[in-house]
Tab-separated table of C-alpha atoms in Angstrom:
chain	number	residue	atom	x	y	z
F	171	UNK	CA	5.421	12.561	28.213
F	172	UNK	CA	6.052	9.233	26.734
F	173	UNK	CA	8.235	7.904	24.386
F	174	UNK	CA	7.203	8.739	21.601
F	175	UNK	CA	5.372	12.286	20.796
F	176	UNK	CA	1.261	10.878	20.138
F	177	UNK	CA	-0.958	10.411	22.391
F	178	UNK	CA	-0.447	8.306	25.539
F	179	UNK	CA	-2.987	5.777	24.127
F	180	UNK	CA	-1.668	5.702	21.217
F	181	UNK	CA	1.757	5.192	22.374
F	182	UNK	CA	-0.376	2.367	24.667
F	183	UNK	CA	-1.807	0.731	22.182
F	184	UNK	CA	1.730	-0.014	20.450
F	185	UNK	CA	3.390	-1.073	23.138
F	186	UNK	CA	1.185	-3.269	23.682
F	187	UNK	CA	0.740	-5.122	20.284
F	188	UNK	CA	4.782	-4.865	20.456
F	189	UNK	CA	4.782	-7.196	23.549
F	190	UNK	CA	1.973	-9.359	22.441
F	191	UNK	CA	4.144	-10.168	19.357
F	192	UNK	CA	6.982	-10.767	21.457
F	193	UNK	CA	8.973	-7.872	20.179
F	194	UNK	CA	11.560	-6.265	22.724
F	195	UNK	CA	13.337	-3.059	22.166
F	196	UNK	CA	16.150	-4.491	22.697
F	197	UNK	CA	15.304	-6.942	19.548
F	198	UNK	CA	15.778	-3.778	17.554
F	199	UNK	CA	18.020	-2.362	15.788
F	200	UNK	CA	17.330	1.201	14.962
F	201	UNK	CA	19.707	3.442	12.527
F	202	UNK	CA	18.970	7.314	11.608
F	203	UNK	CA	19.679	8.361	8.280
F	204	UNK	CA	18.919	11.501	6.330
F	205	UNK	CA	15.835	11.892	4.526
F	206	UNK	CA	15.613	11.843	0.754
F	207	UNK	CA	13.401	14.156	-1.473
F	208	UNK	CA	11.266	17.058	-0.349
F	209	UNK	CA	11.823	19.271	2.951
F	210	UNK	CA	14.711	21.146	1.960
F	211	UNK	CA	16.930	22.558	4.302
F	212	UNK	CA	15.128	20.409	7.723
F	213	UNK	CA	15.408	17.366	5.820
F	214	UNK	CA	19.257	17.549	4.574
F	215	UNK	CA	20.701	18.579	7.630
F	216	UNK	CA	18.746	16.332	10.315
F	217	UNK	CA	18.608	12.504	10.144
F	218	UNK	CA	14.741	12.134	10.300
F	219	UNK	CA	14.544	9.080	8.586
F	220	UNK	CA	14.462	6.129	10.808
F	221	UNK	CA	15.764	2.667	9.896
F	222	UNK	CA	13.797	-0.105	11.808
F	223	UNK	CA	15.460	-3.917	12.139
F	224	UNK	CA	13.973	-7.028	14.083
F	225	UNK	CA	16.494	-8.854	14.523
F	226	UNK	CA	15.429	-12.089	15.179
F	227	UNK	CA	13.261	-12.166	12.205
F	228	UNK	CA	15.572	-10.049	10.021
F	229	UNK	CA	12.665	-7.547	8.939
F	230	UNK	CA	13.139	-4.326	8.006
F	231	UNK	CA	11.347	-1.550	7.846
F	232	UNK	CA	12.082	2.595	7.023
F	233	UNK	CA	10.569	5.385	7.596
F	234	UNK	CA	10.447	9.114	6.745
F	235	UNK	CA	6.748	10.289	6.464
F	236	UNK	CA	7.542	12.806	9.204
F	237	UNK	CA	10.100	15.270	9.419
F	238	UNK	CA	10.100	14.647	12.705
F	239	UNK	CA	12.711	11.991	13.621
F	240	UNK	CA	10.195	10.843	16.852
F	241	UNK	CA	7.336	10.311	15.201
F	242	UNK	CA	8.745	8.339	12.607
F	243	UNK	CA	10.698	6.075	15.801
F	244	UNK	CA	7.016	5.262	16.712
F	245	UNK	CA	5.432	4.978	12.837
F	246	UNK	CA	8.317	2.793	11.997
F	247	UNK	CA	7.355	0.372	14.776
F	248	UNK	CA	3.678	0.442	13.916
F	249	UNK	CA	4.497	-0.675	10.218
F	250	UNK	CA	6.647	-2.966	11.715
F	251	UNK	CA	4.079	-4.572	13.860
F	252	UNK	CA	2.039	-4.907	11.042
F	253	UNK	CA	4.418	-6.574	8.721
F	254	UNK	CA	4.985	-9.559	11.777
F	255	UNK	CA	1.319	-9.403	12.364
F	256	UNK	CA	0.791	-10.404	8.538
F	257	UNK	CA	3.310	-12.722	9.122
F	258	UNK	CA	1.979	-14.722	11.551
F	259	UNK	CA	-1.672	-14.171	10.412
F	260	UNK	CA	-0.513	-15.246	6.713
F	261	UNK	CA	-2.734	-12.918	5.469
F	262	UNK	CA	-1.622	-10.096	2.818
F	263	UNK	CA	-1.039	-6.544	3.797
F	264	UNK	CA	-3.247	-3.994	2.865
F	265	UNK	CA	-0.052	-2.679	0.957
F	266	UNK	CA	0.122	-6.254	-0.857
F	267	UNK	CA	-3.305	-6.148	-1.744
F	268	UNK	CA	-3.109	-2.289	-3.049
F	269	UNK	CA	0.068	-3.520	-5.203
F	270	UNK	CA	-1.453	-6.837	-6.268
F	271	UNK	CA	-4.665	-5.142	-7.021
F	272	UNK	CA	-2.859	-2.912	-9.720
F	273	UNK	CA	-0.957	-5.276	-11.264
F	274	UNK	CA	-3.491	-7.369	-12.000
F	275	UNK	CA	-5.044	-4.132	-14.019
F	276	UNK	CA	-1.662	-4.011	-15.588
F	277	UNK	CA	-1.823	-7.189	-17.081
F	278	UNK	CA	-2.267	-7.965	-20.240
F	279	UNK	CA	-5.483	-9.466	-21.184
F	280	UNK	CA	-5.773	-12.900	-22.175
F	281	UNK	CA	-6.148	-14.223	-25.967
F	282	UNK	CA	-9.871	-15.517	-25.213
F	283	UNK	CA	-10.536	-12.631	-22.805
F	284	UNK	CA	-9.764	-10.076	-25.898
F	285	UNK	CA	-11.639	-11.953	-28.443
F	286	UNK	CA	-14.666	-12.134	-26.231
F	287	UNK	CA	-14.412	-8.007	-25.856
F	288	UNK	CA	-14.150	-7.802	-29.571
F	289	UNK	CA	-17.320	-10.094	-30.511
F	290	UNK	CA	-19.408	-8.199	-27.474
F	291	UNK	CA	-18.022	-4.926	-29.530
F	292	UNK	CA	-19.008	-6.886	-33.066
F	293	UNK	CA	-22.076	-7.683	-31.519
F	294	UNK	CA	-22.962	-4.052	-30.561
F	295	UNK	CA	-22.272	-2.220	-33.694
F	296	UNK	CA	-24.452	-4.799	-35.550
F	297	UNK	CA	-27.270	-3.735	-33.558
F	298	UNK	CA	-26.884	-0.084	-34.095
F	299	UNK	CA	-26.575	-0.734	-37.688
F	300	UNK	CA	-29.533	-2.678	-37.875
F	301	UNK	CA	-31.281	-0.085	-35.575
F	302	UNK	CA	-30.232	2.495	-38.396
F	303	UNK	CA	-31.302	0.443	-41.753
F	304	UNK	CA	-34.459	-0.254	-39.846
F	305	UNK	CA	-35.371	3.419	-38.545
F	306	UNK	CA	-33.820	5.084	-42.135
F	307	UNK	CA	-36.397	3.286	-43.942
F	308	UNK	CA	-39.363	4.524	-42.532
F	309	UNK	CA	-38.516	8.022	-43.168
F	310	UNK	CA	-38.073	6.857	-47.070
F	311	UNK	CA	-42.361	5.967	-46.758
């Protein structure tokens, strides 16, 4: 038994992309805190939530999927990893692009953007009326 309570690959596999970002445990600073929210009883009394630090990049990271207090040691590394991952890559997390993606749904819709909506709209409901004067008078014959 490793570490952590997954698989030994698993457990493997993070390790590894730990040490190939240069992370060391002993870079870490790791808290335990008590879950919020739903669990009841399991959740108030045990800290299962696990508080994640790198120190020499000051990120942070918690976690409390599980209400096991081991497997969210090892998920709170793996989000970790990927947050200095995305760092160094520059590229957006998949969490940044799910958050981005809705507020750019949220937004308001330009000036132009509405008034081309409402001619396309215009537009439409001419047709249909014409569709309508031009069938309605063939049933007058």
């Amino acid at each position: 038994m490793g570490m952590f309570p997954v698989r030994p690959e698993k457990e493997k596999d993070l390790l590894e992309r730990l040490a190939r970002l240069g992370v060391k445990e002993s870079d870490l600073e790791e808290k335990f805190i008590r879950s919020q929210g739903k669990g009841g009883q399991k959740v108030n009394k045990s800290a299962t939530c696990v508080y994640l630090k790198h120190l020499p990049t000051g990120l942070e990271v918690k976690c409390q999927r599980e209400r096991s207090q081991a497997l969210n040691r090892f998920l709170a590394r793996r989000i970790l990893a990927e947050k200095l991952e995305a760092r160094i890559l520059g590229k957006e997390t998949e969490e940044q692009q799910r958050i981005e993606k809705i507020r750019r749904q949220k937004r308001k819709r330009s000036k132009k953007a509405r008034e081309k909506i409402l001619a396309e709209k215009k537009r439409r409901s001419l047709l249909k009326e014409m569709r309508k004067v031009f069938l309605g008078s063939e049933d007058a014959d």
